[in-house]
PDB file of C-alpha atoms in Angstrom:
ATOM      1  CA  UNK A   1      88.242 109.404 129.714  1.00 67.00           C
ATOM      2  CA  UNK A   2      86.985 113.239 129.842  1.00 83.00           C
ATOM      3  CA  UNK A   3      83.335 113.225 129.315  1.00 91.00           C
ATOM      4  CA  UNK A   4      81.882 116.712 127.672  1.00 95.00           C
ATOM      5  CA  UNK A   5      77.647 117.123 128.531  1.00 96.00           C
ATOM      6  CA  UNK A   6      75.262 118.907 126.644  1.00 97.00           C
ATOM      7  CA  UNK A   7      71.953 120.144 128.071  1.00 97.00           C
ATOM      8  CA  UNK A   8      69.252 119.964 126.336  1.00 97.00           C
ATOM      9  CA  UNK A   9      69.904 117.360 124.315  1.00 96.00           C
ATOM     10  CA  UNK A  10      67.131 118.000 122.208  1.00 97.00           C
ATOM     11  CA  UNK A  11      65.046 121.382 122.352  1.00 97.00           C
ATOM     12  CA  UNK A  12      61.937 122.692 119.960  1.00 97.00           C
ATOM     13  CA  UNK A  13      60.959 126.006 120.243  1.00 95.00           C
ATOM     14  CA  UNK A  14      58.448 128.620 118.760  1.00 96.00           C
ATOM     15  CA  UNK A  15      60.198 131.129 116.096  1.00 96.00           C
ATOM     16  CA  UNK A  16      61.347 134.732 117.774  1.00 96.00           C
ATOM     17  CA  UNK A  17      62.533 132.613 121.128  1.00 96.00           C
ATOM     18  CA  UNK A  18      65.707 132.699 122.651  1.00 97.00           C
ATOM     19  CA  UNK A  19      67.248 129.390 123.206  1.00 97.00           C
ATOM     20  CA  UNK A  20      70.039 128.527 125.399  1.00 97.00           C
ATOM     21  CA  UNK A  21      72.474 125.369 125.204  1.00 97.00           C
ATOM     22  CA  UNK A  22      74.960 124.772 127.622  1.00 97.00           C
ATOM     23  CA  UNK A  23      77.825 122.576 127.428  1.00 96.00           C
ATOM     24  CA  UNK A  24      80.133 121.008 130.676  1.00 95.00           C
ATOM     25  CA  UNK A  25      83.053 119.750 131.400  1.00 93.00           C
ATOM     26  CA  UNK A  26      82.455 116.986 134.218  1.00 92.00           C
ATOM     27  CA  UNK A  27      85.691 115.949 135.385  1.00 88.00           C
ATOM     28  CA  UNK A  28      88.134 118.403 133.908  1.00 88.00           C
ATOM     29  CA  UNK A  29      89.080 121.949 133.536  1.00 88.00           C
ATOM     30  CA  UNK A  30      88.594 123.425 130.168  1.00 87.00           C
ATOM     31  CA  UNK A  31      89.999 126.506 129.240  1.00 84.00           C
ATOM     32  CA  UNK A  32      88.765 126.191 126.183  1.00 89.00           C
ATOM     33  CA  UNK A  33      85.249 125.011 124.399  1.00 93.00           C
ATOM     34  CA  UNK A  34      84.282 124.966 121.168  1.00 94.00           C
ATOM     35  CA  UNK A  35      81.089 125.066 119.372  1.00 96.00           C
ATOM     36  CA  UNK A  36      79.882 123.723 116.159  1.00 96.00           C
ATOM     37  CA  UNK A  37      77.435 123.414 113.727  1.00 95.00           C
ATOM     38  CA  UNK A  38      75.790 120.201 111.183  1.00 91.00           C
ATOM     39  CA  UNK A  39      73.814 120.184 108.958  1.00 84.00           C
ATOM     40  CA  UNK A  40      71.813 117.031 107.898  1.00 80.00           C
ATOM     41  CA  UNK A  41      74.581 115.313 106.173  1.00 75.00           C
ATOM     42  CA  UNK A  42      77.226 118.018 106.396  1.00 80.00           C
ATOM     43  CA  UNK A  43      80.525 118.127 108.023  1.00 86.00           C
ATOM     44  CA  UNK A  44      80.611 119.761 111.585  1.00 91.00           C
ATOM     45  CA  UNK A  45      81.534 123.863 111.005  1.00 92.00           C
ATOM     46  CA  UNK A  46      83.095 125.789 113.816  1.00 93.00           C
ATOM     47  CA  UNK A  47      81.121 128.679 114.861  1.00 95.00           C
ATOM     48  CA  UNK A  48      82.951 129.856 117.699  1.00 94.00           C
ATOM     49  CA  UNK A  49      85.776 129.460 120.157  1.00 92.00           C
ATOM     50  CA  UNK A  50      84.906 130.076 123.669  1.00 89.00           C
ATOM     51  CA  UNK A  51      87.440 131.572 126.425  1.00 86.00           C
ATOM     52  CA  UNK A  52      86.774 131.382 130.144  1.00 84.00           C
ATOM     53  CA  UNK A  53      87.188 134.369 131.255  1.00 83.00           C
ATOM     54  CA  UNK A  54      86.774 136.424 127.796  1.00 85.00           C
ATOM     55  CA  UNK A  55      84.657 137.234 124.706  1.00 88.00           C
ATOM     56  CA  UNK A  56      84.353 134.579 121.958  1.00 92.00           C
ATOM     57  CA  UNK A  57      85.919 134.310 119.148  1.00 92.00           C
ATOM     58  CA  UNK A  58      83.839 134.100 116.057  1.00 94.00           C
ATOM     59  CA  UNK A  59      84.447 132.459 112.445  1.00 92.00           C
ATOM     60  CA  UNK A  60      84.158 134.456 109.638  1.00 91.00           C
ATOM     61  CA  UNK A  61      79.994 134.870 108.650  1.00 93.00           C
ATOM     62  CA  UNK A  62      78.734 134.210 112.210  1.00 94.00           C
ATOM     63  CA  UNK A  63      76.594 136.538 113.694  1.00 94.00           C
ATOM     64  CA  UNK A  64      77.848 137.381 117.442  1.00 92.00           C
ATOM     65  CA  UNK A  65      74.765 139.083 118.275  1.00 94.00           C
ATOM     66  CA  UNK A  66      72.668 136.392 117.289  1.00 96.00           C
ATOM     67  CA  UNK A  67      75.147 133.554 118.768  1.00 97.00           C
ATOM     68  CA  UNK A  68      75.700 134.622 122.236  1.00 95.00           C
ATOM     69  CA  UNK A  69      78.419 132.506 123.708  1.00 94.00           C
ATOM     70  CA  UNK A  70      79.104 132.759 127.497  1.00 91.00           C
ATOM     71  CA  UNK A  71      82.210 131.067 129.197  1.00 89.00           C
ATOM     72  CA  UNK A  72      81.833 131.968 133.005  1.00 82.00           C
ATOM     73  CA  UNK A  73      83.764 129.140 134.579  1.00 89.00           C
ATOM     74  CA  UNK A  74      86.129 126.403 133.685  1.00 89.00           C
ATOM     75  CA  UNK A  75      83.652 123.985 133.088  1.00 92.00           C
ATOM     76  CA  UNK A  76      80.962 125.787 131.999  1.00 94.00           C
ATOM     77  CA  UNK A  77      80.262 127.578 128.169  1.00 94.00           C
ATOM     78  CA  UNK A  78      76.314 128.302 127.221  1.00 95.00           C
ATOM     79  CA  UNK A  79      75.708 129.566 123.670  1.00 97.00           C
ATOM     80  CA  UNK A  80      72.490 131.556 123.384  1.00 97.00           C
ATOM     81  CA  UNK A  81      70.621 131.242 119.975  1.00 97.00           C
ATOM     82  CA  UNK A  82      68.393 134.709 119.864  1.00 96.00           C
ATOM     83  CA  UNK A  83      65.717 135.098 117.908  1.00 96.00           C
ATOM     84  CA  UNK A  84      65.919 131.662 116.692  1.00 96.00           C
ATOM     85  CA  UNK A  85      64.295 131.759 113.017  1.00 95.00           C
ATOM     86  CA  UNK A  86      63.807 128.178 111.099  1.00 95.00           C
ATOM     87  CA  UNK A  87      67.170 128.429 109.493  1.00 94.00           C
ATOM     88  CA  UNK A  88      68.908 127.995 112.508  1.00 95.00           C
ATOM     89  CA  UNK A  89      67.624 124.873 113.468  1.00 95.00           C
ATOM     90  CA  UNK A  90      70.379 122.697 113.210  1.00 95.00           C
ATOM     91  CA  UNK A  91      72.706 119.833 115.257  1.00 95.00           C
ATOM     92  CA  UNK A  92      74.806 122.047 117.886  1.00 97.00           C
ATOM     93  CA  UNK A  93      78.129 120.856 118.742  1.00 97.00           C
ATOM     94  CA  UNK A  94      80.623 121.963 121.518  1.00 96.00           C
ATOM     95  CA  UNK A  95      83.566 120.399 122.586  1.00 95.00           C
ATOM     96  CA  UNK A  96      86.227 120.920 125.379  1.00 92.00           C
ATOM     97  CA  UNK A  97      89.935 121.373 125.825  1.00 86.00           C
ATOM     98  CA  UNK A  98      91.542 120.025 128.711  1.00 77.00           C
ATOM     99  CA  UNK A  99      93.616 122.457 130.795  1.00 69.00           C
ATOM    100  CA  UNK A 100      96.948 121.771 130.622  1.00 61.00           C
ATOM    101  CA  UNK A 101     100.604 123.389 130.769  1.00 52.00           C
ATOM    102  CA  UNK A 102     103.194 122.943 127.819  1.00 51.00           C
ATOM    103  CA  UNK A 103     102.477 123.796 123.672  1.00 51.00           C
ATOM    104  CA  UNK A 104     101.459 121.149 121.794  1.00 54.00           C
ATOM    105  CA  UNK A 105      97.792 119.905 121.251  1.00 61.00           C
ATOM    106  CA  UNK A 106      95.041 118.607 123.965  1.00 72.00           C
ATOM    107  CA  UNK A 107      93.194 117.061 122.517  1.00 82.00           C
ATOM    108  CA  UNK A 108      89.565 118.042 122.226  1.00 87.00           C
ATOM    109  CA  UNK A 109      86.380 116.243 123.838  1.00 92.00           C
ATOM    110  CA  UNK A 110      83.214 116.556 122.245  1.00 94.00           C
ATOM    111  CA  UNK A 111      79.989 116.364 123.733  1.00 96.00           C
ATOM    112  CA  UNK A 112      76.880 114.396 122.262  1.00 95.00           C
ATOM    113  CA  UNK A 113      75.337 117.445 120.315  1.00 96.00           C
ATOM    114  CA  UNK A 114      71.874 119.324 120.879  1.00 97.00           C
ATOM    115  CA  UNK A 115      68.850 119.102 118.329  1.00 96.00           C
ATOM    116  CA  UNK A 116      67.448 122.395 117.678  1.00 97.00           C
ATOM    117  CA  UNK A 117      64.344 122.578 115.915  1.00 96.00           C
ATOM    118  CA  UNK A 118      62.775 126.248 115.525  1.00 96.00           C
ATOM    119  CA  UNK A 119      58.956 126.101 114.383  1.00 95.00           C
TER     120      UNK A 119
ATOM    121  CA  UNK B   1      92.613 128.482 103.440  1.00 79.00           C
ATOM    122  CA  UNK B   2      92.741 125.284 104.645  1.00 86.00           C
ATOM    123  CA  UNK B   3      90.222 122.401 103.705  1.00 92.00           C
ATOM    124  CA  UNK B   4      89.741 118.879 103.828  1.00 95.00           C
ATOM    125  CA  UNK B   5      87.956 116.684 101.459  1.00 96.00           C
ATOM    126  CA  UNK B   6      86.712 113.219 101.617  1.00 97.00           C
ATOM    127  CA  UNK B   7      85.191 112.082  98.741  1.00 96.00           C
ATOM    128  CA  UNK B   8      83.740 109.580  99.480  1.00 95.00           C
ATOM    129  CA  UNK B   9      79.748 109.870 101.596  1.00 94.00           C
ATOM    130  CA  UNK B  10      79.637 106.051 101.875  1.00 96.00           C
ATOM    131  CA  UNK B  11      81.814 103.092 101.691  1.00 97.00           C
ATOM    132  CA  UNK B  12      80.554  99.538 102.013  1.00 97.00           C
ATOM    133  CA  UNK B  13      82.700  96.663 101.998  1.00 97.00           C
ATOM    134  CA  UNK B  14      82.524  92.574 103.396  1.00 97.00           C
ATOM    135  CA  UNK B  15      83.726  91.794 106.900  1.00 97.00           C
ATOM    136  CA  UNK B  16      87.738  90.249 106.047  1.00 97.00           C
ATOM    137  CA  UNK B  17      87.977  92.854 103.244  1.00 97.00           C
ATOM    138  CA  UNK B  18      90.465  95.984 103.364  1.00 97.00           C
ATOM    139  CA  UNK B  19      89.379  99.065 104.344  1.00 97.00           C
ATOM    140  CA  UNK B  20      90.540 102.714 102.956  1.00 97.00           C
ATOM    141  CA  UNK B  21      88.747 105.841 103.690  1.00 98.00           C
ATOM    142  CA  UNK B  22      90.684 109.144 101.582  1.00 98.00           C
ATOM    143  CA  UNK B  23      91.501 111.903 102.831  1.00 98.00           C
ATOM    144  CA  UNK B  24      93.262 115.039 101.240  1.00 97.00           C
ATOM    145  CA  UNK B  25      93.758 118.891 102.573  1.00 96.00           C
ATOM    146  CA  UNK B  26      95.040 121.723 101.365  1.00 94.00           C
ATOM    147  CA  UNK B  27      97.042 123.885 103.688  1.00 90.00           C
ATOM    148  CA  UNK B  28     100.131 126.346 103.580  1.00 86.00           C
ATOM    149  CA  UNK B  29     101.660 125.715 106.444  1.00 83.00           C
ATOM    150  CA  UNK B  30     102.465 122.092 108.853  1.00 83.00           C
ATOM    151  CA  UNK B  31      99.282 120.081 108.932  1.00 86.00           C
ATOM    152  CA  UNK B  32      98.107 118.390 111.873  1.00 89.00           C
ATOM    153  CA  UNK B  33      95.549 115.631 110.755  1.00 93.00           C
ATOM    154  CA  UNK B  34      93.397 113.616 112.845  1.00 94.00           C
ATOM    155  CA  UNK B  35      91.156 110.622 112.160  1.00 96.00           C
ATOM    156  CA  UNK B  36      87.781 111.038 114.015  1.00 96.00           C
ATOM    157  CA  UNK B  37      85.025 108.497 114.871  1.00 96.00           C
ATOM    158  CA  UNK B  38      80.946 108.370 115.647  1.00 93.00           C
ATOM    159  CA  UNK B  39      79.458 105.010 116.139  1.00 94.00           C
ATOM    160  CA  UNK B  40      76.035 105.144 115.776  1.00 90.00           C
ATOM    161  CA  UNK B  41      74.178 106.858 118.717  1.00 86.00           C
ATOM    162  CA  UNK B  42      77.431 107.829 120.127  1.00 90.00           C
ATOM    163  CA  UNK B  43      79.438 111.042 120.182  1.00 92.00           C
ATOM    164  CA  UNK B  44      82.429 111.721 118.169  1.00 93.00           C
ATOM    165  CA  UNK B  45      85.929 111.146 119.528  1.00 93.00           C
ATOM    166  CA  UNK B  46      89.345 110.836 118.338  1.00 93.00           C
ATOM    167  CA  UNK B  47      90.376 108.045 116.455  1.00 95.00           C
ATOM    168  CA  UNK B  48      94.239 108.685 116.096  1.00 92.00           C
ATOM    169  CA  UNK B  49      96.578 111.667 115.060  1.00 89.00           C
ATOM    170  CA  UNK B  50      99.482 111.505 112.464  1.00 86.00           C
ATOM    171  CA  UNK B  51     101.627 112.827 115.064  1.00 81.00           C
ATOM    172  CA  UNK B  52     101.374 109.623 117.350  1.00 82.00           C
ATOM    173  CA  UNK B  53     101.700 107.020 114.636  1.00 79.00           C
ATOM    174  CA  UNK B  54     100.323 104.789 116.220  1.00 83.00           C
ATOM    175  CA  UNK B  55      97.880 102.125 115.095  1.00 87.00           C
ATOM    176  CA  UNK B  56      94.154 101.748 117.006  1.00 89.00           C
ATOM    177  CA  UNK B  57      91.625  99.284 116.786  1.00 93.00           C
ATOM    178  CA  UNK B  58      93.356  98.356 113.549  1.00 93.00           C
ATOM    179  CA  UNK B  59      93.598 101.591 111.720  1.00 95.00           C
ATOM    180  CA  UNK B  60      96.622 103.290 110.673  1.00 95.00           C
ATOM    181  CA  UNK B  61      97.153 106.812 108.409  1.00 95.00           C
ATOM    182  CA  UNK B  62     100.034 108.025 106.914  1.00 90.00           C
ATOM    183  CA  UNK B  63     100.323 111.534 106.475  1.00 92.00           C
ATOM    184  CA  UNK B  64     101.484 112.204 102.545  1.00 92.00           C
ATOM    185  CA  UNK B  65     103.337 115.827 102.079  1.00 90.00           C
ATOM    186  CA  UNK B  66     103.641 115.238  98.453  1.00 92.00           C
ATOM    187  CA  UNK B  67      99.753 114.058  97.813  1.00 93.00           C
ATOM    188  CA  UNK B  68      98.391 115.813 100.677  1.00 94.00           C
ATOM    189  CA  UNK B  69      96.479 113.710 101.936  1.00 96.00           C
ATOM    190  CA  UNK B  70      95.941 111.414 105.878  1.00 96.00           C
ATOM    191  CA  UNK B  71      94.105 108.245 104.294  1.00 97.00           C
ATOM    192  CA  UNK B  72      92.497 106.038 107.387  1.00 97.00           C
ATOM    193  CA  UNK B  73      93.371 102.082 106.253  1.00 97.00           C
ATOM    194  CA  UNK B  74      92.633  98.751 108.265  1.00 97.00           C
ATOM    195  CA  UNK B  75      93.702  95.539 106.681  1.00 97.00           C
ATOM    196  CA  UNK B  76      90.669  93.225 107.955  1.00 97.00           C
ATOM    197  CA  UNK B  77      87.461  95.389 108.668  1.00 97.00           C
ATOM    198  CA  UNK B  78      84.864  94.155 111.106  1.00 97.00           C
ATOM    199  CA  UNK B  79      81.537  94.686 111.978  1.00 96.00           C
ATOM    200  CA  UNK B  80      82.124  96.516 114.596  1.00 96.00           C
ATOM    201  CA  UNK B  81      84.195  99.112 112.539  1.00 97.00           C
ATOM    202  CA  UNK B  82      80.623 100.302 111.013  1.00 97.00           C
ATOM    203  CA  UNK B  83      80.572 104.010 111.644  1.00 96.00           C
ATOM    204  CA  UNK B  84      80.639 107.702 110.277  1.00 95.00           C
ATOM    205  CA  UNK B  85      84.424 108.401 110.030  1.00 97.00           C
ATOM    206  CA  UNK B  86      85.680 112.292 109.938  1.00 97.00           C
ATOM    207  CA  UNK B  87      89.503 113.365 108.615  1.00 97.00           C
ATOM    208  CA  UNK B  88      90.325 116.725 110.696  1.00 95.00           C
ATOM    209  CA  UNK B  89      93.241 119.502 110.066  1.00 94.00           C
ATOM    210  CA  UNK B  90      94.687 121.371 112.639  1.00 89.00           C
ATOM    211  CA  UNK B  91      96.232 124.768 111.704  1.00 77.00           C
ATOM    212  CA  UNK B  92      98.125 127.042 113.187  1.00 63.00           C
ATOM    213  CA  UNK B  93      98.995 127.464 116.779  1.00 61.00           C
ATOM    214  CA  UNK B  94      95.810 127.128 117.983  1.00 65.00           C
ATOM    215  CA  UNK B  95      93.407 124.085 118.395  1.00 74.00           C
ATOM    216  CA  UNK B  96      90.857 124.802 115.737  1.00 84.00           C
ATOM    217  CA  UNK B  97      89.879 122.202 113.389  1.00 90.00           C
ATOM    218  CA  UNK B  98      88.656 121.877 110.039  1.00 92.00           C
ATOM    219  CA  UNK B  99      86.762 119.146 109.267  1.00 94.00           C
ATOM    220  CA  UNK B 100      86.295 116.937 106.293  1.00 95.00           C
ATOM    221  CA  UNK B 101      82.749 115.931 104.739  1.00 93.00           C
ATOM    222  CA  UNK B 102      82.722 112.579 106.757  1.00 95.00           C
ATOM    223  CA  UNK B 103      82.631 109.079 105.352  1.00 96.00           C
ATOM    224  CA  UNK B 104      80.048 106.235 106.769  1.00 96.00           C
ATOM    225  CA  UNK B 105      81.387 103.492 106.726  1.00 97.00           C
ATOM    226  CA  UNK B 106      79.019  99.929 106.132  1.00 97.00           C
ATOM    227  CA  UNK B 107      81.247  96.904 106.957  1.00 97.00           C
ATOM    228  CA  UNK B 108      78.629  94.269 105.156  1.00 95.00           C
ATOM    229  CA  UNK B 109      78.935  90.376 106.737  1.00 90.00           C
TER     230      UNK B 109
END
C-alpha cells in the first residue's frame, strides 16, 4: 500500500525556535496533504490542507503565520511551527492524497505522526 | 457544522463476545463515513467506508439516515482486534474529514 513518512518523528526544542516537520509521499503522487493536530487523548483536528503548487488552506482559528505550510513538490509538504511556545507542543499529523483522475474520494494515507515537545 | 461523536473512550469486552463501537454525526448535507484504525505503535489507516459495504477483518457499519449514526460491529472479537478505533465524516466535495473522539478498544481473553 501507499506509505506516508514523517521526519522527525520526534523533535524537542527550546521555546522561541522554529521547528520544521516534513511529511512524504514515497511511492505516490500527492496532490494533496493534510495536516493535523492531537492532543493527549483528543481526536485528530485538521489544521490545514496543503496544495502543491499553492498556498494552504487553513481551518477556522489557525494561525497561518505561525503554521507555515509549504507544498513544493508532489511528494513533498513541510509545516513550519514558528516561534514554538509550550502550547503548541502537541502530536502532528499529515496525511496524503493519492493523485488520481475522476470525482469521487482517494482515499487518504496518513503518516506515523511527529512528537513536538517545546520547553 | 458537521461533527461526530463517539461516546464511548473505552470499550472492553472477552475474546468470542460481540463487538459495537457507536458512532453518530450531525451533518446537512450526504455524509461520507469512514471507520478508521491504530493498532498500537502503528499509524492510522482506513478501516472501511459506508460507501463500499463491504465487510473487513470482520467488521461491518451500516450507515443510519434516520439515527445518524455509522456504528463499527464484529460478531466474534479477537485479540488481535485490540486497538484505538476512529468514526470519520466526509463533507462536501472535498476530502476533509472530521473526526470522532476515538474509541480504544480492549478485547480481554
Amino acid at each position: 500500500g501507499a506509505v506516508v513518512s514523517q521526519h522527525p518523528s520526534r523533535v524537542i526544542c527550546k521555546s522561541g525556535t522554529s521547528v520544521k516537520i516534513e511529511c512524504r509521499s514515497l511511492d505516490f503522487q500527492a496532490t494533496t496533504m493534510f495536516w493535523y493536530r492531537q492532543f493527549p487523548k483528543q481526536s485528530l483536528m485538521l489544521m490545514a490542507t496543503s496544495n502543491e503548487g499553492s498556498k494552504a488552506t487553513y481551518e477556522q482559528g489557525v494561525e497561518k503565520d505561525k503554521f507555515l505550510i509549504n507544498h513544493a513538490s508532489l511528494t513533498l509538504s513541510t509545516l513550519t511551527v514558528t516561534s514554538a511556545h509550550p502550547e503548541d507542543s502537541s502530536f502532528y499529523i499529515c496525511s496524503a492524497r493519492a493523485t488520481t483522475s475522476g470525482g469521487g474520494y482517494n482515499e487518504q494515507f496518513f503518516g506515523p505522526g511527529t512528537r513536538l515537545t517545546v520547553l | 457544522a458537521q461533527r461526530v461523536t463517539q461516546p464511548e473512550k473505552l470499550l472492553s469486552v472477552f475474546k468470542g463476545a460481540p463487538v459495537e463501537l457507536k458512532c453518530n454525526y450531525s451533518y446537512s448535507g450526504s455524509p461520507e463515513l469512514f471507520w478508521y484504525v491504530q493498532y498500537s505503535r502503528q499509524r492510522l489507516q482506513l478501516l472501511l467506508r459506508h460507501i463500499s459495504r463491504e465487510s473487513i477483518k470482520g467488521f461491518t457499519a451500516d450507515l443510519n439516515k434516520g439515527e445518524t449514526s455509522f456504528h463499527l460491529k464484529k460478531p466474534f472479537a479477537q485479540e488481535e482486534d485490540s486497538a484505538m478505533y476512529y468514526c470519520a465524516l466526509r463533507t462536501g466535495g472535498g476530502n476533509k474529514l472530521t473526526f470522532g473522539t476515538g474509541t480504544q478498544l480492549k478485547v480481554e481473553l
